[in-house]
CSV table of C-alpha atoms in Angstrom, one decimal:
chain,number,residue,atom,x,y,z
A,977,MET,CA,39.4,7.9,-7.1
A,978,LYS,CA,37.7,9.5,-9.9
A,979,GLN,CA,38.7,6.7,-12.3
A,980,THR,CA,37.3,4.3,-9.6
A,981,LEU,CA,34.0,6.2,-9.4
A,982,LYS,CA,33.9,6.0,-13.2
A,983,LEU,CA,34.5,2.2,-13.4
A,984,LEU,CA,31.9,1.9,-10.4
A,985,THR,CA,29.3,3.8,-12.6
A,986,MET,CA,30.2,1.6,-15.5
A,987,GLY,CA,29.3,-1.4,-13.3
A,988,ILE,CA,25.7,-0.6,-12.5
A,989,LEU,CA,24.2,0.5,-15.9
A,990,ALA,CA,25.1,1.6,-19.4
A,991,GLY,CA,24.1,4.6,-21.2
A,992,ALA,CA,23.6,4.8,-25.0
A,993,VAL,CA,24.2,7.4,-27.8
A,994,PHE,CA,21.4,9.9,-27.9
A,995,THR,CA,19.8,10.4,-31.4
A,996,LEU,CA,16.8,12.1,-32.8
A,997,LEU,CA,13.6,10.1,-32.7
A,998,ARG,CA,12.2,8.9,-36.0
A,999,ALA,CA,8.5,8.9,-37.3
A,1000,PRO,CA,7.1,5.5,-37.0
A,1001,GLN,CA,5.8,3.8,-40.2
A,1002,ALA,CA,2.4,1.8,-39.9
A,1003,HIS,CA,3.8,-1.4,-41.5
A,1004,ALA,CA,5.1,-4.7,-40.4
A,1005,ALA,CA,7.1,-7.4,-42.0
A,1006,SER,CA,7.5,-11.0,-41.0
A,1007,ILE,CA,10.5,-13.2,-41.8
A,1008,THR,CA,10.9,-16.9,-40.9
A,1009,VAL,CA,14.5,-18.3,-40.7
A,1010,SER,CA,16.1,-21.6,-40.9
A,1011,THR,CA,16.9,-24.0,-37.9
A,1012,ASP,CA,18.4,-27.4,-38.1
A,1013,THR,CA,15.1,-29.1,-38.2
A,1014,HIS,CA,13.3,-26.7,-40.3
A,1015,PRO,CA,15.9,-25.9,-42.9
A,1016,SER,CA,15.7,-23.0,-45.3
A,1017,ALA,CA,17.9,-20.4,-47.3
A,1018,CYS,CA,17.1,-17.6,-44.8
A,1019,THR,CA,19.6,-17.4,-41.9
A,1020,LEU,CA,19.1,-15.4,-38.6
A,1021,ASP,CA,21.8,-13.1,-39.4
A,1022,GLU,CA,20.5,-12.3,-42.8
A,1023,ALA,CA,17.0,-11.5,-41.3
A,1024,ILE,CA,18.4,-9.2,-38.8
A,1025,GLU,CA,20.3,-7.4,-41.8
A,1026,ASN,CA,17.0,-7.1,-43.6
A,1027,ILE,CA,15.1,-5.7,-40.7
A,1028,ASN,CA,18.0,-3.1,-40.1
A,1029,ASP,CA,17.9,-2.1,-43.7
A,1030,GLY,CA,14.0,-2.0,-44.1
A,1031,ALA,CA,14.6,-3.9,-47.3
A,1032,GLN,CA,15.3,-7.4,-48.8
A,1033,THR,CA,19.1,-6.9,-48.8
A,1034,ASN,CA,19.4,-10.6,-48.6
A,1035,SER,CA,17.3,-12.3,-51.2
A,1036,ASP,CA,17.1,-15.5,-49.3
A,1037,CYS,CA,15.0,-13.9,-46.7
A,1038,ALA,CA,11.6,-13.1,-48.3
A,1039,GLU,CA,9.4,-11.1,-46.1
A,1040,THR,CA,5.7,-11.1,-45.7
A,1041,GLY,CA,4.3,-7.6,-45.6
A,1042,ALA,CA,6.0,-4.4,-45.7
A,1043,TYR,CA,9.0,-3.4,-43.4
A,1044,GLY,CA,7.8,-0.9,-40.7
A,1045,THR,CA,7.9,-0.4,-37.0
A,1046,ASP,CA,6.4,-3.9,-35.9
A,1047,ASP,CA,8.6,-6.3,-37.9
A,1048,THR,CA,9.0,-9.9,-36.6
A,1049,ILE,CA,11.6,-12.6,-37.1
A,1050,ASN,CA,10.1,-16.3,-36.6
A,1051,LEU,CA,12.3,-19.1,-35.5
A,1052,PRO,CA,10.8,-22.4,-35.8
A,1053,SER,CA,11.6,-25.3,-33.4
A,1054,GLY,CA,15.2,-26.5,-33.8
A,1055,THR,CA,18.8,-25.0,-33.2
A,1056,VAL,CA,20.4,-22.0,-34.8
A,1057,THR,CA,24.1,-22.8,-34.4
A,1058,LEU,CA,25.9,-19.3,-34.9
A,1059,THR,CA,29.1,-19.1,-37.1
A,1060,ALA,CA,29.7,-15.4,-36.2
A,1061,ASP,CA,28.4,-12.8,-33.8
A,1062,LEU,CA,24.8,-11.8,-34.4
A,1063,PRO,CA,24.6,-8.5,-36.3
A,1064,GLN,CA,23.6,-5.6,-33.8
A,1065,ILE,CA,19.9,-5.0,-34.1
A,1066,THR,CA,19.2,-1.3,-34.7
A,1067,GLU,CA,15.5,-1.2,-35.7
A,1068,SER,CA,12.3,-2.2,-33.8
A,1069,VAL,CA,11.7,-6.0,-34.0
A,1070,THR,CA,10.3,-8.9,-32.1
A,1071,ILE,CA,12.2,-12.2,-32.3
A,1072,THR,CA,9.9,-15.1,-31.3
A,1073,GLY,CA,10.6,-18.8,-31.3
A,1074,ALA,CA,8.6,-22.0,-30.7
A,1075,GLY,CA,9.2,-22.1,-26.9
A,1076,MET,CA,11.9,-22.5,-24.2
A,1077,GLY,CA,13.9,-25.5,-25.2
A,1078,GLU,CA,12.2,-25.9,-28.5
A,1079,THR,CA,14.0,-23.0,-30.2
A,1080,ILE,CA,17.7,-22.7,-29.3
A,1081,ILE,CA,20.2,-20.1,-30.3
A,1082,ASP,CA,23.7,-21.8,-29.8
A,1083,GLY,CA,26.8,-19.6,-29.6
A,1084,ASP,CA,29.1,-22.6,-30.1
A,1085,GLY,CA,31.2,-21.4,-27.2
A,1086,GLN,CA,32.6,-18.6,-29.4
A,1087,TRP,CA,29.9,-16.3,-30.7
A,1088,ALA,CA,27.9,-13.6,-29.0
A,1089,GLY,CA,24.0,-13.7,-28.7
A,1090,VAL,CA,21.4,-11.1,-29.3
A,1091,ASN,CA,22.7,-7.4,-29.3
A,1092,VAL,CA,20.2,-4.5,-29.6
A,1093,ASP,CA,21.2,-0.7,-29.9
A,1094,LEU,CA,18.3,1.4,-30.9
A,1095,ALA,CA,18.0,5.1,-31.5
A,1096,SER,CA,14.4,4.6,-30.6
A,1097,GLY,CA,11.8,1.9,-31.0
A,1098,ASN,CA,10.8,-1.3,-29.2
A,1099,PHE,CA,12.3,-4.7,-29.0
A,1100,ALA,CA,10.8,-8.1,-27.7
A,1101,LEU,CA,12.4,-11.4,-27.4
A,1102,ALA,CA,10.1,-14.4,-26.8
A,1103,ASP,CA,10.0,-18.4,-26.5
A,1104,ILE,CA,13.6,-19.0,-27.0
A,1105,THR,CA,16.6,-20.6,-25.3
A,1106,VAL,CA,20.1,-19.0,-25.6
A,1107,THR,CA,23.2,-21.1,-24.7
A,1108,ALA,CA,26.9,-21.5,-25.3
A,1109,PHE,CA,27.4,-17.7,-26.1
A,1110,LYS,CA,30.3,-15.5,-25.8
A,1111,ASP,CA,30.2,-12.6,-23.3
A,1112,ASN,CA,26.4,-11.9,-23.6
A,1113,ALA,CA,23.2,-13.7,-24.0
A,1114,ALA,CA,21.3,-10.7,-24.7
A,1115,LEU,CA,22.4,-7.2,-24.6
A,1116,ILE,CA,19.8,-4.3,-25.1
A,1117,ASN,CA,20.4,-0.8,-25.2
A,1118,ASP,CA,18.0,2.3,-25.5
A,1119,ALA,CA,14.7,0.6,-26.6
A,1120,GLU,CA,11.7,2.5,-25.4
A,1121,ILE,CA,9.8,-0.7,-24.7
A,1122,VAL,CA,11.4,-3.9,-24.0
A,1123,THR,CA,9.6,-7.1,-23.4
A,1124,VAL,CA,11.4,-10.5,-22.6
A,1125,SER,CA,9.0,-13.5,-21.9
A,1126,ARG,CA,9.5,-17.3,-21.8
A,1127,VAL,CA,13.2,-17.0,-22.4
A,1128,GLU,CA,15.8,-19.5,-21.0
A,1129,VAL,CA,19.5,-18.5,-20.7
A,1130,ASP,CA,21.6,-21.7,-20.3
A,1131,GLY,CA,25.2,-21.0,-19.1
A,1132,THR,CA,26.5,-24.3,-20.3
A,1133,GLY,CA,29.5,-23.8,-22.6
A,1134,VAL,CA,29.6,-20.1,-22.4
A,1135,ALA,CA,32.9,-18.2,-23.0
A,1136,ASP,CA,34.2,-14.8,-22.4
A,1137,SER,CA,36.6,-12.3,-24.4
A,1138,MET,CA,36.3,-9.5,-21.8
A,1139,GLY,CA,36.7,-11.2,-18.4
A,1140,PHE,CA,32.9,-10.4,-17.9
A,1141,ILE,CA,29.8,-12.3,-18.6
A,1142,ARG,CA,26.1,-11.1,-18.8
A,1143,GLY,CA,22.9,-13.1,-19.1
A,1144,LEU,CA,20.2,-10.4,-19.7
A,1145,ALA,CA,21.5,-6.7,-19.5
A,1146,ILE,CA,19.3,-3.8,-20.5
A,1147,ALA,CA,20.1,-0.1,-20.2
A,1148,SER,CA,19.0,3.2,-21.5
A,1149,ASP,CA,20.6,6.8,-21.7
A,1150,THR,CA,17.7,8.7,-23.3
A,1151,VAL,CA,15.3,11.5,-23.0
A,1152,TYR,CA,12.4,9.3,-23.6
A,1153,ASP,CA,10.7,7.0,-21.1
A,1154,ASN,CA,11.3,3.4,-20.9
A,1155,THR,CA,9.0,0.5,-20.1
A,1156,ILE,CA,10.7,-2.9,-19.3
A,1157,ASN,CA,8.7,-6.1,-18.9
A,1158,ILE,CA,10.5,-9.3,-18.0
A,1159,SER,CA,8.4,-12.5,-17.2
A,1160,ASP,CA,8.9,-16.3,-17.1
A,1161,MET,CA,12.7,-16.3,-17.4
A,1162,TYR,CA,15.0,-19.0,-16.4
A,1163,ILE,CA,18.8,-18.2,-16.1
A,1164,HIS,CA,20.9,-21.0,-14.9
A,1165,GLY,CA,24.0,-23.3,-15.1
A,1166,PHE,CA,27.0,-21.2,-15.2
A,1167,ASP,CA,30.3,-22.4,-14.0
A,1168,ILE,CA,32.9,-20.1,-15.2
A,1169,ASP,CA,36.2,-18.5,-14.4
A,1170,ALA,CA,35.7,-14.9,-15.1
A,1171,SER,CA,36.4,-11.6,-13.4
A,1172,GLY,CA,32.6,-11.2,-12.9
A,1173,ILE,CA,29.1,-12.1,-13.9
A,1174,GLN,CA,25.9,-10.3,-13.9
A,1175,VAL,CA,23.1,-12.8,-14.5
A,1176,LEU,CA,20.3,-10.0,-14.8
A,1177,ALA,CA,21.0,-6.4,-14.8
A,1178,VAL,CA,18.8,-3.4,-15.7
A,1179,GLY,CA,19.6,0.3,-15.1
A,1180,TYR,CA,19.5,3.9,-16.6
A,1181,SER,CA,21.6,6.8,-16.8
A,1182,GLY,CA,19.3,9.5,-18.7
A,1183,GLN,CA,16.8,12.2,-18.2
A,1184,SER,CA,13.8,9.8,-18.6
A,1185,GLU,CA,11.5,7.6,-16.4
A,1186,THR,CA,12.1,4.0,-16.4
A,1187,ASN,CA,9.6,1.5,-15.2
A,1188,LEU,CA,10.8,-2.1,-14.7
A,1189,THR,CA,8.4,-5.1,-14.2
A,1190,VAL,CA,10.1,-8.5,-13.2
A,1191,ASP,CA,7.8,-11.4,-12.6
A,1192,ARG,CA,8.2,-15.2,-12.4
A,1193,VAL,CA,11.9,-15.4,-12.8
A,1194,THR,CA,14.3,-18.0,-11.4
A,1195,ILE,CA,18.4,-17.6,-11.5
A,1196,ALA,CA,20.0,-20.7,-10.1
A,1197,ARG,CA,23.3,-22.5,-10.2
A,1198,ILE,CA,25.6,-19.7,-10.8
A,1199,ARG,CA,29.3,-20.4,-9.9
A,1200,ASN,CA,32.1,-18.1,-10.9
A,1201,THR,CA,35.6,-17.5,-9.7
A,1202,GLY,CA,35.3,-13.8,-9.5
A,1203,LEU,CA,32.5,-11.6,-8.6
A,1204,SER,CA,28.9,-12.8,-8.9
A,1205,GLN,CA,25.8,-10.6,-9.3
A,1206,ALA,CA,22.5,-12.4,-9.6
A,1207,ALA,CA,20.0,-9.5,-10.0
A,1208,ILE,CA,21.0,-6.0,-9.9
A,1209,PHE,CA,18.7,-2.9,-10.8
A,1210,GLY,CA,19.6,0.8,-10.5
A,1211,ALA,CA,20.9,4.1,-11.7
A,1212,ALA,CA,24.1,6.1,-12.5
A,1213,SER,CA,24.6,9.5,-13.8
A,1214,GLY,CA,27.8,11.6,-13.8
A,1215,THR,CA,26.6,15.0,-15.2
A,1216,VAL,CA,22.9,14.9,-16.3
A,1217,ASN,CA,20.6,16.5,-13.8
A,1218,GLY,CA,16.9,15.9,-14.3
A,1219,SER,CA,13.7,14.4,-13.0
A,1220,GLU,CA,14.4,10.8,-14.1
A,1221,GLN,CA,13.1,8.0,-12.0
A,1222,PHE,CA,13.7,4.4,-12.0
A,1223,THR,CA,11.1,2.1,-10.5
A,1224,ALA,CA,11.5,-1.8,-10.4
A,1225,ASN,CA,8.6,-3.9,-9.4
A,1226,VAL,CA,10.1,-7.4,-8.9
A,1227,SER,CA,7.9,-10.2,-7.8
A,1228,ASN,CA,7.9,-14.2,-7.6
A,1229,ILE,CA,11.6,-14.2,-8.0
A,1230,THR,CA,13.9,-17.0,-6.9
A,1231,VAL,CA,17.7,-16.7,-6.6
A,1232,ALA,CA,19.2,-19.8,-5.6
A,1233,ASP,CA,22.8,-21.4,-5.4
A,1234,VAL,CA,25.0,-18.5,-6.3
A,1235,THR,CA,28.7,-18.7,-5.4
A,1236,SER,CA,32.0,-17.2,-5.9
A,1237,VAL,CA,35.2,-19.0,-5.3
A,1238,THR,CA,37.2,-15.8,-4.6
A,1239,SER,CA,35.2,-12.8,-4.5
A,1240,MET,CA,31.9,-11.3,-3.7
A,1241,VAL,CA,28.3,-12.2,-4.4
A,1242,LEU,CA,25.2,-10.1,-4.4
A,1243,GLY,CA,21.8,-11.9,-4.7
A,1244,ILE,CA,19.3,-9.1,-5.1
A,1245,GLY,CA,20.2,-5.4,-5.1
A,1246,VAL,CA,19.2,-1.7,-5.9
A,1247,VAL,CA,21.9,0.7,-6.6
A,1248,ASN,CA,22.5,4.5,-7.2
A,1249,PHE,CA,25.9,6.0,-8.1
A,1250,ASN,CA,25.4,9.7,-9.1
A,1251,GLY,CA,27.6,12.6,-9.4
A,1252,VAL,CA,24.3,14.9,-9.0
A,1253,SER,CA,21.4,14.8,-6.7
A,1254,LEU,CA,18.7,12.7,-8.4
A,1255,PRO,CA,15.6,10.9,-7.4
A,1256,ALA,CA,16.1,7.6,-5.6
A,1257,PRO,CA,15.9,4.3,-7.8
A,1258,VAL,CA,13.2,2.2,-5.9
A,1259,LEU,CA,13.1,-1.6,-6.0
A,1260,ASN,CA,9.8,-3.2,-4.7
A,1261,LEU,CA,10.7,-6.5,-3.9
A,1262,THR,CA,7.8,-8.9,-3.4
A,1263,ASN,CA,7.5,-12.7,-2.8
A,1264,ALA,CA,11.2,-13.6,-3.4
A,1265,THR,CA,13.1,-16.7,-2.4
A,1266,VAL,CA,16.8,-16.1,-1.9
A,1267,ASP,CA,18.7,-19.2,-0.9
A,1268,ASN,CA,22.2,-20.5,-0.5
A,1269,ILE,CA,24.3,-17.6,-1.7
A,1270,ALA,CA,27.8,-18.1,-0.7
A,1271,ILE,CA,31.3,-16.6,-0.7
A,1272,PRO,CA,34.4,-17.9,1.0
A,1273,ALA,CA,34.6,-17.5,4.5
A,1274,SER,CA,38.2,-16.2,4.2
A,1275,MET,CA,36.9,-13.1,2.4
A,1276,PRO,CA,37.4,-10.3,5.1
A,1277,ALA,CA,33.9,-8.8,4.9
A,1278,ASN,CA,30.1,-9.3,5.4
A,1279,ILE,CA,28.4,-8.4,2.1
A,1280,PRO,CA,24.7,-8.5,2.1
A,1281,VAL,CA,22.7,-10.9,0.0
A,1282,VAL,CA,19.8,-8.5,-0.4
A,1283,ALA,CA,21.1,-4.8,-0.3
A,1284,ALA,CA,20.4,-1.2,-1.2
A,1285,ILE,CA,23.5,0.7,-2.2
A,1286,ALA,CA,24.2,4.2,-2.8
A,1287,ALA,CA,27.1,6.7,-3.3
A,1288,ALA,CA,27.4,10.4,-4.3
A,1289,GLN,CA,30.4,11.8,-6.1
A,1290,ASN,CA,30.1,15.6,-5.3
A,1291,ASP,CA,30.2,17.4,-2.2
A,1292,GLY,CA,26.7,18.5,-1.2
A,1293,ASP,CA,25.0,15.8,-3.3
A,1294,VAL,CA,22.9,13.2,-1.9
A,1295,ALA,CA,22.6,9.7,-3.8
A,1296,ARG,CA,19.6,7.6,-2.3
A,1297,SER,CA,18.4,4.1,-3.1
A,1298,GLN,CA,15.4,2.5,-1.7
A,1299,LEU,CA,14.5,-1.2,-1.5
A,1300,ASN,CA,10.9,-2.0,-0.2
A,1301,ALA,CA,10.7,-5.6,0.7
A,1302,SER,CA,7.4,-7.7,1.1
A,1303,ASN,CA,7.2,-11.7,1.7
A,1304,VAL,CA,10.8,-12.3,1.1
A,1305,ILE,CA,12.5,-15.4,2.3
A,1306,ILE,CA,16.3,-15.1,2.9
A,1307,SER,CA,18.0,-18.4,4.1
A,1308,ASN,CA,21.2,-20.5,4.2
A,1309,SER,CA,23.6,-17.8,3.4
A,1310,SER,CA,27.1,-18.9,4.1
A,1311,GLY,CA,30.8,-17.9,4.1
A,1312,SER,CA,31.1,-14.2,4.6
A,1313,THR,CA,27.7,-13.2,3.4
A,1314,ILE,CA,25.0,-11.6,5.6
A,1315,ASN,CA,21.3,-11.7,4.8
A,1316,CYS,CA,20.4,-8.0,4.7
A,1317,GLY,CA,22.2,-4.6,4.4
A,1318,THR,CA,22.3,-1.0,3.3
A,1319,LEU,CA,25.6,0.4,2.2
A,1320,ASP,CA,27.0,4.0,1.5
A,1321,ILE,CA,30.1,3.2,-0.4
A,1322,GLY,CA,31.0,6.7,-1.3
A,1323,PRO,CA,34.1,7.0,1.1
A,1324,ILE,CA,35.3,3.8,-0.5
A,1325,VAL,CA,35.2,5.2,-4.2
A,1326,GLY,CA,36.1,8.7,-3.3
A,1327,GLY,CA,32.7,10.2,-3.2
A,1328,ALA,CA,32.4,13.4,-1.3
A,1329,GLY,CA,28.6,13.4,-1.0
A,1330,VAL,CA,26.2,11.3,1.0
A,1331,GLY,CA,24.9,7.9,0.1
A,1332,MET,CA,21.7,7.2,1.7
A,1333,ALA,CA,20.4,3.6,1.0
A,1334,THR,CA,17.3,2.4,2.6
A,1335,LEU,CA,15.8,-1.1,3.1
A,1336,THR,CA,12.2,-1.0,4.3
A,1337,SER,CA,9.7,-3.7,5.2
A,1338,ASN,CA,6.2,-3.9,4.2
A,1339,GLY,CA,5.8,-7.0,6.1
A,1340,GLY,CA,5.7,-10.9,5.5
A,1341,ASN,CA,9.6,-11.0,5.4
A,1342,MET,CA,11.8,-14.1,6.9
A,1343,SER,CA,15.4,-14.3,7.7
A,1344,ASP,CA,17.1,-17.2,9.2
A,1345,ASP,CA,19.4,-15.1,11.1
A,1346,ASN,CA,18.9,-12.8,14.1
A,1347,SER,CA,21.3,-9.8,13.4
A,1348,THR,CA,21.6,-8.6,9.9
A,1349,CYS,CA,17.9,-8.0,8.8
A,1350,LYS,CA,16.3,-7.2,12.2
A,1351,ASP,CA,16.7,-3.5,11.8
A,1352,SER,CA,14.8,-3.5,8.6
A,1353,PHE,CA,12.4,-6.5,9.0
A,1354,THR,CA,10.5,-4.7,11.8
A,1355,GLN,CA,6.8,-5.2,10.9
A,1356,PRO,CA,4.6,-7.5,13.2
A,1357,THR,CA,4.5,-10.1,10.4
A,1358,ASP,CA,8.2,-10.1,9.9
A,1359,GLN,CA,10.2,-12.8,11.3
A,1360,ASN,CA,13.9,-13.1,12.2
A,1361,ASN,CA,16.1,-15.9,13.5
A,1362,VAL,CA,13.9,-18.6,11.7
A,1363,SER,CA,16.4,-21.4,12.2
A,1364,ASN,CA,14.7,-24.0,10.3
A,1365,LEU,CA,13.5,-21.8,7.3
A,1366,ALA,CA,15.9,-23.6,4.8
A,1367,SER,CA,15.0,-26.9,6.0
A,1368,PHE,CA,11.5,-26.5,4.7
A,1369,LEU,CA,12.5,-25.5,1.2
A,1370,ALA,CA,12.6,-28.2,-1.3
A,1371,PRO,CA,15.3,-28.4,-3.9
A,1372,LEU,CA,14.8,-26.4,-7.1
A,1373,ALA,CA,12.4,-28.5,-9.3
A,1374,ASP,CA,9.8,-28.3,-12.1
A,1375,ASN,CA,6.9,-27.7,-10.0
A,1376,GLY,CA,4.8,-26.4,-13.0
A,1377,GLY,CA,4.9,-23.0,-14.8
A,1378,TYR,CA,7.6,-21.9,-17.0
A,1379,VAL,CA,10.3,-21.5,-14.4
A,1380,PRO,CA,11.5,-24.2,-11.6
A,1381,THR,CA,10.7,-23.3,-8.1
A,1382,MET,CA,11.6,-24.1,-4.5
A,1383,ALA,CA,8.5,-25.6,-2.9
A,1384,LEU,CA,7.5,-24.9,0.6
A,1385,LEU,CA,7.4,-28.3,2.3
A,1386,GLN,CA,4.4,-29.1,4.7
A,1387,GLY,CA,5.2,-27.2,8.1
A,1388,SER,CA,7.1,-24.5,6.6
A,1389,PRO,CA,7.1,-21.3,8.8
A,1390,ALA,CA,6.6,-19.4,5.6
A,1391,ILE,CA,3.2,-20.8,4.8
A,1392,ASP,CA,0.4,-18.2,5.4
A,1393,ALA,CA,3.1,-16.0,6.9
A,1394,GLY,CA,3.0,-13.2,4.3
A,1395,VAL,CA,0.9,-10.1,3.8
A,1396,THR,CA,-1.6,-9.4,1.2
A,1397,VAL,CA,0.1,-7.5,-1.9
A,1398,ALA,CA,-2.3,-5.5,-4.1
A,1399,GLY,CA,-2.3,-6.7,-7.7
A,1400,LEU,CA,-0.3,-9.9,-7.2
A,1401,THR,CA,-2.7,-12.8,-7.8
A,1402,THR,CA,-0.3,-15.5,-8.7
A,1403,ASP,CA,3.1,-17.2,-7.7
A,1404,ALA,CA,6.0,-18.1,-9.9
A,1405,ARG,CA,4.0,-21.0,-11.3
A,1406,LEU,CA,1.1,-19.0,-12.1
A,1407,VAL,CA,-0.8,-20.6,-9.3
A,1408,ALA,CA,-3.4,-18.2,-7.6
A,1409,ARG,CA,-2.6,-16.6,-4.4
A,1410,PRO,CA,-3.5,-17.1,-1.6
A,1411,GLN,CA,-4.0,-20.8,-1.3
A,1412,GLY,CA,-4.7,-20.8,2.5
A,1413,THR,CA,-5.4,-18.1,4.9
A,1414,ALA,CA,-3.0,-15.7,3.8
A,1415,PHE,CA,-0.1,-15.1,1.2
A,1416,ASP,CA,2.8,-17.5,1.7
A,1417,SER,CA,6.2,-15.7,1.9
A,1418,GLY,CA,8.5,-16.5,-0.9
A,1419,ALA,CA,8.1,-17.1,-4.7
A,1420,TYR,CA,6.2,-20.4,-4.1
A,1421,GLU,CA,2.5,-20.5,-2.9
A,1422,SER,CA,2.0,-23.9,-1.0
A,1423,PRO,CA,-1.1,-25.8,-0.9
A,1424,TYR,CA,-0.7,-26.7,2.7
A,1425,SER,CA,-2.1,-24.8,5.7
A,1426,LYS,CA,-0.2,-22.8,8.1
A,1427,ALA,CA,2.1,-24.7,10.4
A,1428,ILE,CA,0.7,-25.2,14.0
A,1429,THR,CA,3.5,-23.2,15.6
A,1430,THR,CA,6.9,-21.7,14.7
A,1431,ALA,CA,7.6,-20.1,18.1
A,1432,THR,CA,10.7,-22.2,18.8
A,1433,THR,CA,12.3,-21.4,15.8
A,1434,ALA,CA,11.4,-17.8,14.9
A,1435,SER,CA,11.2,-14.5,16.5
A,1436,LEU,CA,9.1,-11.6,15.6
A,1437,ALA,CA,10.7,-8.5,14.1
A,1438,ASN,CA,12.7,-6.4,16.7
A,1439,THR,CA,14.8,-3.3,16.5
A,1440,GLY,CA,18.4,-3.4,17.4
A,1441,GLN,CA,21.8,-2.1,16.3
A,1442,SER,CA,22.5,-2.3,12.7
A,1443,ILE,CA,25.6,-4.0,11.3
A,1444,THR,CA,28.1,-1.5,9.7
A,1445,ALA,CA,31.3,-3.6,9.9
A,1446,TYR,CA,32.0,-3.8,6.3
A,1447,ILE,CA,35.6,-4.2,5.3
A,1448,LEU,CA,37.2,-1.7,3.0
A,1449,ILE,CA,38.8,-4.2,0.7
A,1450,ALA,CA,35.7,-6.2,0.2
A,1451,LEU,CA,33.4,-3.3,-0.6
A,1452,THR,CA,36.0,-2.2,-3.0
A,1453,THR,CA,36.0,-5.6,-4.6
A,1454,LEU,CA,32.2,-5.4,-4.9
A,1455,THR,CA,32.0,-2.0,-6.3
A,1456,LEU,CA,34.8,-2.3,-8.8
A,1457,GLY,CA,33.2,-5.7,-10.1
A,1458,SER,CA,29.8,-3.9,-10.4
A,1459,ALA,CA,31.7,-1.3,-12.5
A,1460,LEU,CA,32.2,-3.7,-15.2
A,1461,LEU,CA,28.6,-3.7,-16.2
A,1462,LEU,CA,28.4,-0.1,-17.5
A,1463,THR,CA,30.3,2.3,-19.5
A,1464,ARG,CA,28.4,5.0,-21.3
A,1465,LYS,CA,26.5,2.1,-22.5
A,1466,PHE,CA,26.7,-1.6,-22.5
A,1467,LYS,CA,29.5,-2.8,-24.6
A,1468,SER,CA,29.4,-5.7,-27.0
């Protein structure tokens, strides 16, 4: 059981080797590398080596400016086809391209993508598409500040050497605070036969405060034979006791068409697996559209599509996780999935403590079933049993902005059904909110007015008996699959 818990902890987030912070230098170098349409002598791997060394180790790559703490690698439009795994990045750097679909890093189905492991410092990735990679598109450990913007991860042609694939994975095991900003990101098109896939995963396991902001992200068309996790955020710690806090503010996110052939699926979740009592990781989920999450009906369990999960290892310890939902749409779940749930999986993994996972509504949430979310979606503006919810969602399409979205069709019960969210002024397309008399629920803000009535298809939130019939074998599959995410750090 201890080994199971260790694997479980591995599956939620990776720690990193702690080293001393280094004094920053007030310098910055810039290197431009070769692509197929803008050829030059300087290759991407050579530029990374120069950044790591802080010197012109590869004379093909001539820098502009002096090496320091704000160095930049510029990729013009075109494709960089890898011939080996990219070198691990160990120094602060920004890698920027000409735009999603304009600059492409192609792993050729056999080479890993961006791999970052910092003792301290910052990392940024922008305006790039990563495709046909092996194992990981982008693996980022221990950066103090991470910024990922306007990045596409295309799962076409990916390969795995470890049985597990990750799109974007970020983790930290440090004593300094972490700030992570992810925006305008599109991860899609995986059709694989792997033990597991984690499309977007962020976690911590240290004595620090982590603040994560995710805005305008779409995850879609993910098919795997084994475990599929679309977006998972949280914490794990086996021995460290401190005041660390993980807060994730996730808005304008679409998760659609995520399936497994033989195993479990998680749409969006917050997790906490701890051996000591630590603050609860908090996920504030706002204006999300979660549609068509499916696992085989033959699976002997009901696994929640949107979930808060916790487990505590030691007797007397309490592991908490908190998911606060506003303006969330959950529809068209099928097979053995259910729309909402909270799980204490301690007894399953041999934990002697208490897992206290909480899913709380701040209003404006909508579910198309009448059983699994009703204990959580209890605000007057929440609606359960909205049976026609999915039929008023248009297919995923380019509706403007950087990421595709699912438009609310005219007459959708989600139009003007949301609550006002302080600080949220746009939808996933950067269109202003609200367009009508109130916020719409979901990631897309419709130009249409509120439907005349939805009384025949929806019921206002009500309380009732929570669903607790989670079958042991299925939950074990979920947690062990999660375990593959993290060892003491993400493994490349």
